[in-house]
Amino acid sequence: MSEQQVVSCDTSKDKGCDGGLSSNAYKYLEKNAVELDSDYPYTSGTTHNTGDCQVESSKEMYFVSSSKNVAKDNAKQLKAAIAQQPVSVSICAGAYDIQFYKFGIISKDKCCFGLDHAVVAVGYGTDKTPTGDIPYYIVRNSWGEDWGEDGYFRLEIDDSFRAKGTCGIQERPLYPVAKN
């Protein structure tokens, strides 16, 4: 699905590059079909410009019937959801370790608080180190392929009871339910 279409066209409650909520984006998608990313490619991550809405109705392919919340503050439930499909999550992206991320796993003690950036959790894994295993989420960012690990980063999984997760990743996860 075209991320750029949502950034450029979902302006009734969200503010494009100046922020918004994933739940509002899904409400937009429930009322509007969305184009493929290949037809309406993402440019805001490199231009930092929301852009004008330029939907071509003949290319609208996907319809969202609703969105589902994943249990809040629950690593086990978030991993189960990610195993089925990518999951929209919000994080606090103001931390130095995120802003200037190059590689590795961002640990839970290197983050800020207060959700301010929507990203997509696409997987999870475990890094084996001499001091023990470090579980992590694989997350796609929107800042372009030159950022991080080809546009992705890894966040340590905090699976302690009712944990908000590293950088808040477990606070507000949700995913779309397709109509078609």
C-alpha atoms as an extended CHARMM CRD file, in Angstrom:
* protein
*
       180  EXT
         1         1  MET       CA              0.0000000000        0.0000000000        0.0000000000  PROA      1               0.0000000000
         2         2  SER       CA              1.1690000000        3.5270000000       -0.7460000000  PROA      2               0.0000000000
         3         3  GLU       CA              2.4970000000        5.2520000000        2.3350000000  PROA      3               0.0000000000
         4         4  GLN       CA              2.8460000000        8.4890000000        0.3510000000  PROA      4               0.0000000000
         5         5  GLN       CA             -0.8620000000        8.5370000000       -0.4630000000  PROA      5               0.0000000000
         6         6  VAL       CA             -1.6760000000        8.4460000000        3.2380000000  PROA      6               0.0000000000
         7         7  VAL       CA              0.9120000000       11.1290000000        4.0760000000  PROA      7               0.0000000000
         8         8  SER       CA             -0.2820000000       13.4550000000        1.2890000000  PROA      8               0.0000000000
         9         9  CYS       CA             -4.0260000000       12.7960000000        1.3230000000  PROA      9               0.0000000000
        10        10  ASP       CA             -4.9890000000       12.0660000000        4.9410000000  PROA      10              0.0000000000
        11        11  THR       CA             -5.0960000000       15.6920000000        6.0290000000  PROA      11              0.0000000000
        12        12  SER       CA             -8.4500000000       16.0350000000        7.7920000000  PROA      12              0.0000000000
        13        13  LYS       CA             -7.0160000000       14.9660000000       11.1810000000  PROA      13              0.0000000000
        14        14  ASP       CA             -3.3580000000       14.2320000000       10.4460000000  PROA      14              0.0000000000
        15        15  LYS       CA             -0.6470000000       16.6430000000        9.3130000000  PROA      15              0.0000000000
        16        16  GLY       CA              1.4940000000       14.7050000000        6.8460000000  PROA      16              0.0000000000
        17        17  CYS       CA              5.1760000000       15.1610000000        7.6520000000  PROA      17              0.0000000000
        18        18  ASP       CA              4.2440000000       17.1540000000       10.7590000000  PROA      18              0.0000000000
        19        19  GLY       CA              2.6430000000       14.1700000000       12.4370000000  PROA      19              0.0000000000
        20        20  GLY       CA             -0.5200000000       12.2140000000       12.9830000000  PROA      20              0.0000000000
        21        21  LEU       CA             -1.8790000000        9.0070000000       14.4030000000  PROA      21              0.0000000000
        22        22  SER       CA             -1.8840000000        5.5780000000       12.7950000000  PROA      22              0.0000000000
        23        23  SER       CA             -5.4960000000        5.1300000000       13.9300000000  PROA      23              0.0000000000
        24        24  ASN       CA             -6.4880000000        8.2380000000       11.9290000000  PROA      24              0.0000000000
        25        25  ALA       CA             -4.6080000000        6.9290000000        8.8940000000  PROA      25              0.0000000000
        26        26  TYR       CA             -6.5680000000        3.6770000000        9.0550000000  PROA      26              0.0000000000
        27        27  LYS       CA             -9.8310000000        5.6270000000        9.2830000000  PROA      27              0.0000000000
        28        28  TYR       CA             -8.7820000000        7.4310000000        6.0880000000  PROA      28              0.0000000000
        29        29  LEU       CA             -8.0530000000        4.0430000000        4.4840000000  PROA      29              0.0000000000
        30        30  GLU       CA            -11.4790000000        2.7230000000        5.4920000000  PROA      30              0.0000000000
        31        31  LYS       CA            -13.0740000000        5.5020000000        3.3970000000  PROA      31              0.0000000000
        32        32  ASN       CA            -10.5570000000        5.6720000000        0.5480000000  PROA      32              0.0000000000
        33        33  ALA       CA             -8.9790000000        2.9780000000       -1.5930000000  PROA      33              0.0000000000
        34        34  VAL       CA             -5.2100000000        3.0790000000       -1.7160000000  PROA      34              0.0000000000
        35        35  GLU       CA             -2.7700000000        2.7220000000       -4.5930000000  PROA      35              0.0000000000
        36        36  LEU       CA              0.2070000000        0.4120000000       -4.7160000000  PROA      36              0.0000000000
        37        37  ASP       CA              3.4880000000        1.8320000000       -3.4720000000  PROA      37              0.0000000000
        38        38  SER       CA              4.9250000000        1.2400000000       -6.9540000000  PROA      38              0.0000000000
        39        39  ASP       CA              2.2320000000        3.5170000000       -8.4550000000  PROA      39              0.0000000000
        40        40  TYR       CA              2.4030000000        6.2220000000       -5.7620000000  PROA      40              0.0000000000
        41        41  PRO       CA              5.9470000000        5.9200000000       -4.3840000000  PROA      41              0.0000000000
        42        42  TYR       CA              7.0650000000        7.3050000000       -1.0510000000  PROA      42              0.0000000000
        43        43  THR       CA              9.0530000000       10.5490000000       -1.3620000000  PROA      43              0.0000000000
        44        44  SER       CA              8.4400000000       12.4040000000        1.9060000000  PROA      44              0.0000000000
        45        45  GLY       CA             11.2000000000       10.5160000000        3.7370000000  PROA      45              0.0000000000
        46        46  THR       CA             13.8540000000       12.0630000000        1.5150000000  PROA      46              0.0000000000
        47        47  THR       CA             12.2250000000       15.3990000000        0.6380000000  PROA      47              0.0000000000
        48        48  HSD       CA             10.6840000000       16.0620000000        4.1000000000  PROA      48              0.0000000000
        49        49  ASN       CA              7.7220000000       17.4830000000        2.1830000000  PROA      49              0.0000000000
        50        50  THR       CA              4.1640000000       16.1670000000        2.6310000000  PROA      50              0.0000000000
        51        51  GLY       CA              3.3740000000       16.7560000000       -1.0470000000  PROA      51              0.0000000000
        52        52  ASP       CA              0.0250000000       17.3190000000       -2.7490000000  PROA      52              0.0000000000
        53        53  CYS       CA             -2.5720000000       14.5650000000       -2.8900000000  PROA      53              0.0000000000
        54        54  GLN       CA             -2.4280000000       13.0700000000       -6.4020000000  PROA      54              0.0000000000
        55        55  VAL       CA             -4.5910000000        9.9510000000       -6.3190000000  PROA      55              0.0000000000
        56        56  GLU       CA             -5.4630000000        8.2220000000       -9.5910000000  PROA      56              0.0000000000
        57        57  SER       CA             -8.7220000000        6.3650000000       -8.9670000000  PROA      57              0.0000000000
        58        58  SER       CA             -7.9590000000        3.8640000000      -11.7380000000  PROA      58              0.0000000000
        59        59  LYS       CA             -4.8960000000        2.7230000000       -9.7460000000  PROA      59              0.0000000000
        60        60  GLU       CA             -6.5790000000        2.3550000000       -6.3710000000  PROA      60              0.0000000000
        61        61  MET       CA             -6.1990000000       -1.3130000000       -5.5110000000  PROA      61              0.0000000000
        62        62  TYR       CA             -6.5460000000       -1.9340000000       -1.7890000000  PROA      62              0.0000000000
        63        63  PHE       CA             -9.4090000000       -1.3560000000        0.5770000000  PROA      63              0.0000000000
        64        64  VAL       CA             -9.2230000000       -1.4930000000        4.3640000000  PROA      64              0.0000000000
        65        65  SER       CA            -12.3450000000       -2.5630000000        6.2390000000  PROA      65              0.0000000000
        66        66  SER       CA            -11.0450000000       -1.7560000000        9.7310000000  PROA      66              0.0000000000
        67        67  SER       CA             -8.0200000000       -1.8220000000       11.9770000000  PROA      67              0.0000000000
        68        68  LYS       CA             -7.2820000000       -4.0500000000       14.9450000000  PROA      68              0.0000000000
        69        69  ASN       CA             -5.4450000000       -3.0180000000       18.0850000000  PROA      69              0.0000000000
        70        70  VAL       CA             -2.8210000000       -5.3660000000       19.4500000000  PROA      70              0.0000000000
        71        71  ALA       CA             -2.8480000000       -5.7940000000       23.2410000000  PROA      71              0.0000000000
        72        72  LYS       CA             -1.0880000000       -2.7850000000       24.7270000000  PROA      72              0.0000000000
        73        73  ASP       CA              2.2540000000       -3.2280000000       26.5420000000  PROA      73              0.0000000000
        74        74  ASN       CA              2.4830000000       -6.8990000000       25.6150000000  PROA      74              0.0000000000
        75        75  ALA       CA              5.5680000000       -8.1700000000       23.7550000000  PROA      75              0.0000000000
        76        76  LYS       CA              4.1210000000      -11.6660000000       23.2810000000  PROA      76              0.0000000000
        77        77  GLN       CA              0.9860000000      -10.3280000000       21.5670000000  PROA      77              0.0000000000
        78        78  LEU       CA              2.9590000000       -7.8900000000       19.4170000000  PROA      78              0.0000000000
        79        79  LYS       CA              5.2580000000      -10.6800000000       18.2210000000  PROA      79              0.0000000000
        80        80  ALA       CA              2.2230000000      -12.8610000000       17.4270000000  PROA      80              0.0000000000
        81        81  ALA       CA              0.7160000000      -10.0350000000       15.3420000000  PROA      81              0.0000000000
        82        82  ILE       CA              4.0120000000       -9.3650000000       13.5330000000  PROA      82              0.0000000000
        83        83  ALA       CA              4.2220000000      -13.0670000000       12.6580000000  PROA      83              0.0000000000
        84        84  GLN       CA              0.9550000000      -12.5990000000       10.6950000000  PROA      84              0.0000000000
        85        85  GLN       CA              1.6580000000       -9.2490000000        8.9760000000  PROA      85              0.0000000000
        86        86  PRO       CA              3.4870000000       -5.9320000000        9.4160000000  PROA      86              0.0000000000
        87        87  VAL       CA              2.1520000000       -3.9080000000       12.3520000000  PROA      87              0.0000000000
        88        88  SER       CA              1.9310000000       -0.1300000000       12.6360000000  PROA      88              0.0000000000
        89        89  VAL       CA              3.6010000000        1.0900000000       15.8360000000  PROA      89              0.0000000000
        90        90  SER       CA              4.5030000000        4.4460000000       17.3260000000  PROA      90              0.0000000000
        91        91  ILE       CA              7.7980000000        5.2620000000       18.9930000000  PROA      91              0.0000000000
        92        92  CYS       CA              9.6460000000        8.1380000000       20.5850000000  PROA      92              0.0000000000
        93        93  ALA       CA             12.0820000000        8.9930000000       17.8040000000  PROA      93              0.0000000000
        94        94  GLY       CA             13.7990000000       11.9610000000       19.4430000000  PROA      94              0.0000000000
        95        95  ALA       CA             16.5340000000        9.9090000000       21.0990000000  PROA      95              0.0000000000
        96        96  TYR       CA             20.0640000000       10.3580000000       19.7650000000  PROA      96              0.0000000000
        97        97  ASP       CA             20.3930000000        6.6090000000       19.1800000000  PROA      97              0.0000000000
        98        98  ILE       CA             17.4330000000        6.6890000000       16.7890000000  PROA      98              0.0000000000
        99        99  GLN       CA             18.1870000000       10.0010000000       15.0770000000  PROA      99              0.0000000000
       100       100  PHE       CA             21.7450000000        8.9020000000       14.2510000000  PROA      100             0.0000000000
       101       101  TYR       CA             21.2100000000        5.1440000000       14.0340000000  PROA      101             0.0000000000
       102       102  LYS       CA             23.5750000000        3.2400000000       11.7470000000  PROA      102             0.0000000000
       103       103  PHE       CA             23.3900000000       -0.4190000000       12.8690000000  PROA      103             0.0000000000
       104       104  GLY       CA             22.9450000000       -2.7120000000       15.8510000000  PROA      104             0.0000000000
       105       105  ILE       CA             20.2270000000       -3.0950000000       18.4480000000  PROA      105             0.0000000000
       106       106  ILE       CA             18.9300000000       -0.0240000000       20.2640000000  PROA      106             0.0000000000
       107       107  SER       CA             18.6690000000       -0.9770000000       23.9210000000  PROA      107             0.0000000000
       108       108  LYS       CA             15.7400000000       -0.0440000000       26.1330000000  PROA      108             0.0000000000
       109       109  ASP       CA             17.8960000000        2.3530000000       28.1790000000  PROA      109             0.0000000000
       110       110  LYS       CA             18.7560000000        4.4670000000       25.0900000000  PROA      110             0.0000000000
       111       111  CYS       CA             15.3000000000        5.8560000000       24.3590000000  PROA      111             0.0000000000
       112       112  CYS       CA             13.1260000000        8.8080000000       25.1460000000  PROA      112             0.0000000000
       113       113  PHE       CA              9.4700000000        8.8860000000       26.2410000000  PROA      113             0.0000000000
       114       114  GLY       CA              6.4430000000       10.2940000000       24.4260000000  PROA      114             0.0000000000
       115       115  LEU       CA              5.2890000000        8.8140000000       21.1340000000  PROA      115             0.0000000000
       116       116  ASP       CA              6.0180000000       11.0690000000       18.1650000000  PROA      116             0.0000000000
       117       117  HSD       CA              6.7630000000        8.9080000000       15.1170000000  PROA      117             0.0000000000
       118       118  ALA       CA              4.8880000000        6.1500000000       13.2710000000  PROA      118             0.0000000000
       119       119  VAL       CA              6.8990000000        3.2030000000       11.9350000000  PROA      119             0.0000000000
       120       120  VAL       CA              6.1640000000       -0.3920000000       10.9400000000  PROA      120             0.0000000000
       121       121  ALA       CA              7.2870000000       -3.4710000000       12.8720000000  PROA      121             0.0000000000
       122       122  VAL       CA              8.0090000000       -6.1470000000       10.2680000000  PROA      122             0.0000000000
       123       123  GLY       CA              9.7810000000       -8.9020000000       12.1790000000  PROA      123             0.0000000000
       124       124  TYR       CA             11.7200000000       -9.9510000000       15.2160000000  PROA      124             0.0000000000
       125       125  GLY       CA             14.7520000000      -12.0250000000       16.0680000000  PROA      125             0.0000000000
       126       126  THR       CA             17.4730000000      -12.7290000000       18.5730000000  PROA      126             0.0000000000
       127       127  ASP       CA             21.1110000000      -11.6470000000       18.5050000000  PROA      127             0.0000000000
       128       128  LYS       CA             23.4210000000      -14.1050000000       20.2400000000  PROA      128             0.0000000000
       129       129  THR       CA             26.1860000000      -12.3430000000       22.1750000000  PROA      129             0.0000000000
       130       130  PRO       CA             28.8500000000      -13.5640000000       24.6140000000  PROA      130             0.0000000000
       131       131  THR       CA             26.8290000000      -12.0100000000       27.4690000000  PROA      131             0.0000000000
       132       132  GLY       CA             23.5180000000      -13.5850000000       26.4270000000  PROA      132             0.0000000000
       133       133  ASP       CA             20.7370000000      -13.4220000000       23.8740000000  PROA      133             0.0000000000
       134       134  ILE       CA             19.2300000000      -10.0470000000       22.9650000000  PROA      134             0.0000000000
       135       135  PRO       CA             15.7240000000      -10.2640000000       21.4690000000  PROA      135             0.0000000000
       136       136  TYR       CA             14.7770000000       -7.4420000000       19.0810000000  PROA      136             0.0000000000
       137       137  TYR       CA             12.0690000000       -6.1140000000       16.7700000000  PROA      137             0.0000000000
       138       138  ILE       CA             12.8980000000       -5.3280000000       13.1320000000  PROA      138             0.0000000000
       139       139  VAL       CA             11.3240000000       -1.9770000000       12.2750000000  PROA      139             0.0000000000
       140       140  ARG       CA             10.9560000000       -0.1330000000        8.9550000000  PROA      140             0.0000000000
       141       141  ASN       CA             11.4220000000        3.6080000000        9.2310000000  PROA      141             0.0000000000
       142       142  SER       CA             10.3190000000        6.2480000000        6.7420000000  PROA      142             0.0000000000
       143       143  TRP       CA             13.5690000000        8.2150000000        6.5720000000  PROA      143             0.0000000000
       144       144  GLY       CA             14.8810000000        6.5920000000        3.4010000000  PROA      144             0.0000000000
       145       145  GLU       CA             17.1820000000        3.7080000000        2.5820000000  PROA      145             0.0000000000
       146       146  ASP       CA             20.3170000000        5.7240000000        3.4030000000  PROA      146             0.0000000000
       147       147  TRP       CA             19.2830000000        5.8190000000        7.0690000000  PROA      147             0.0000000000
       148       148  GLY       CA             20.0360000000        2.9250000000        9.4290000000  PROA      148             0.0000000000
       149       149  GLU       CA             20.2200000000       -0.5940000000        8.0530000000  PROA      149             0.0000000000
       150       150  ASP       CA             18.8160000000        0.1770000000        4.5720000000  PROA      150             0.0000000000
       151       151  GLY       CA             15.8900000000        2.0760000000        6.1220000000  PROA      151             0.0000000000
       152       152  TYR       CA             15.3510000000       -0.4090000000        8.9640000000  PROA      152             0.0000000000
       153       153  PHE       CA             16.4360000000       -0.5410000000       12.5860000000  PROA      153             0.0000000000
       154       154  ARG       CA             16.3260000000       -2.9750000000       15.4770000000  PROA      154             0.0000000000
       155       155  LEU       CA             14.8500000000       -2.2920000000       18.9230000000  PROA      155             0.0000000000
       156       156  GLU       CA             15.4490000000       -4.4800000000       21.9420000000  PROA      156             0.0000000000
       157       157  ILE       CA             12.3110000000       -6.3440000000       23.0330000000  PROA      157             0.0000000000
       158       158  ASP       CA             11.2930000000       -5.5610000000       26.5940000000  PROA      158             0.0000000000
       159       159  ASP       CA              9.0460000000       -8.4460000000       27.5850000000  PROA      159             0.0000000000
       160       160  SER       CA              8.7450000000       -7.5830000000       31.2510000000  PROA      160             0.0000000000
       161       161  PHE       CA              5.1830000000       -7.4650000000       32.5620000000  PROA      161             0.0000000000
       162       162  ARG       CA              3.1720000000       -4.5250000000       31.1140000000  PROA      162             0.0000000000
       163       163  ALA       CA              6.2690000000       -2.9720000000       29.5600000000  PROA      163             0.0000000000
       164       164  LYS       CA              5.7250000000       -0.1190000000       27.1010000000  PROA      164             0.0000000000
       165       165  GLY       CA              8.6440000000       -1.5100000000       25.1170000000  PROA      165             0.0000000000
       166       166  THR       CA             11.8200000000        0.1160000000       23.9170000000  PROA      166             0.0000000000
       167       167  CYS       CA             11.0270000000        3.6680000000       22.7920000000  PROA      167             0.0000000000
       168       168  GLY       CA              7.3170000000        2.9470000000       23.4280000000  PROA      168             0.0000000000
       169       169  ILE       CA              6.9370000000        0.4150000000       20.5920000000  PROA      169             0.0000000000
       170       170  GLN       CA              4.4470000000       -1.7190000000       22.5650000000  PROA      170             0.0000000000
       171       171  GLU       CA              2.1510000000        1.1640000000       23.5780000000  PROA      171             0.0000000000
       172       172  ARG       CA             -0.1170000000        1.5280000000       20.5110000000  PROA      172             0.0000000000
       173       173  PRO       CA              0.3340000000       -1.2500000000       17.9510000000  PROA      173             0.0000000000
       174       174  LEU       CA             -2.3480000000       -1.8310000000       15.3420000000  PROA      174             0.0000000000
       175       175  TYR       CA             -2.7590000000       -3.3190000000       11.8960000000  PROA      175             0.0000000000
       176       176  PRO       CA             -5.2200000000       -3.0340000000        8.9960000000  PROA      176             0.0000000000
       177       177  VAL       CA             -7.8240000000       -5.6120000000        8.0500000000  PROA      177             0.0000000000
       178       178  ALA       CA             -8.1350000000       -5.8050000000        4.2690000000  PROA      178             0.0000000000
       179       179  LYS       CA            -11.5060000000       -5.7070000000        2.4760000000  PROA      179             0.0000000000
       180       180  ASN       CA            -10.2450000000       -7.4020000000       -0.6800000000  PROA      180             0.0000000000
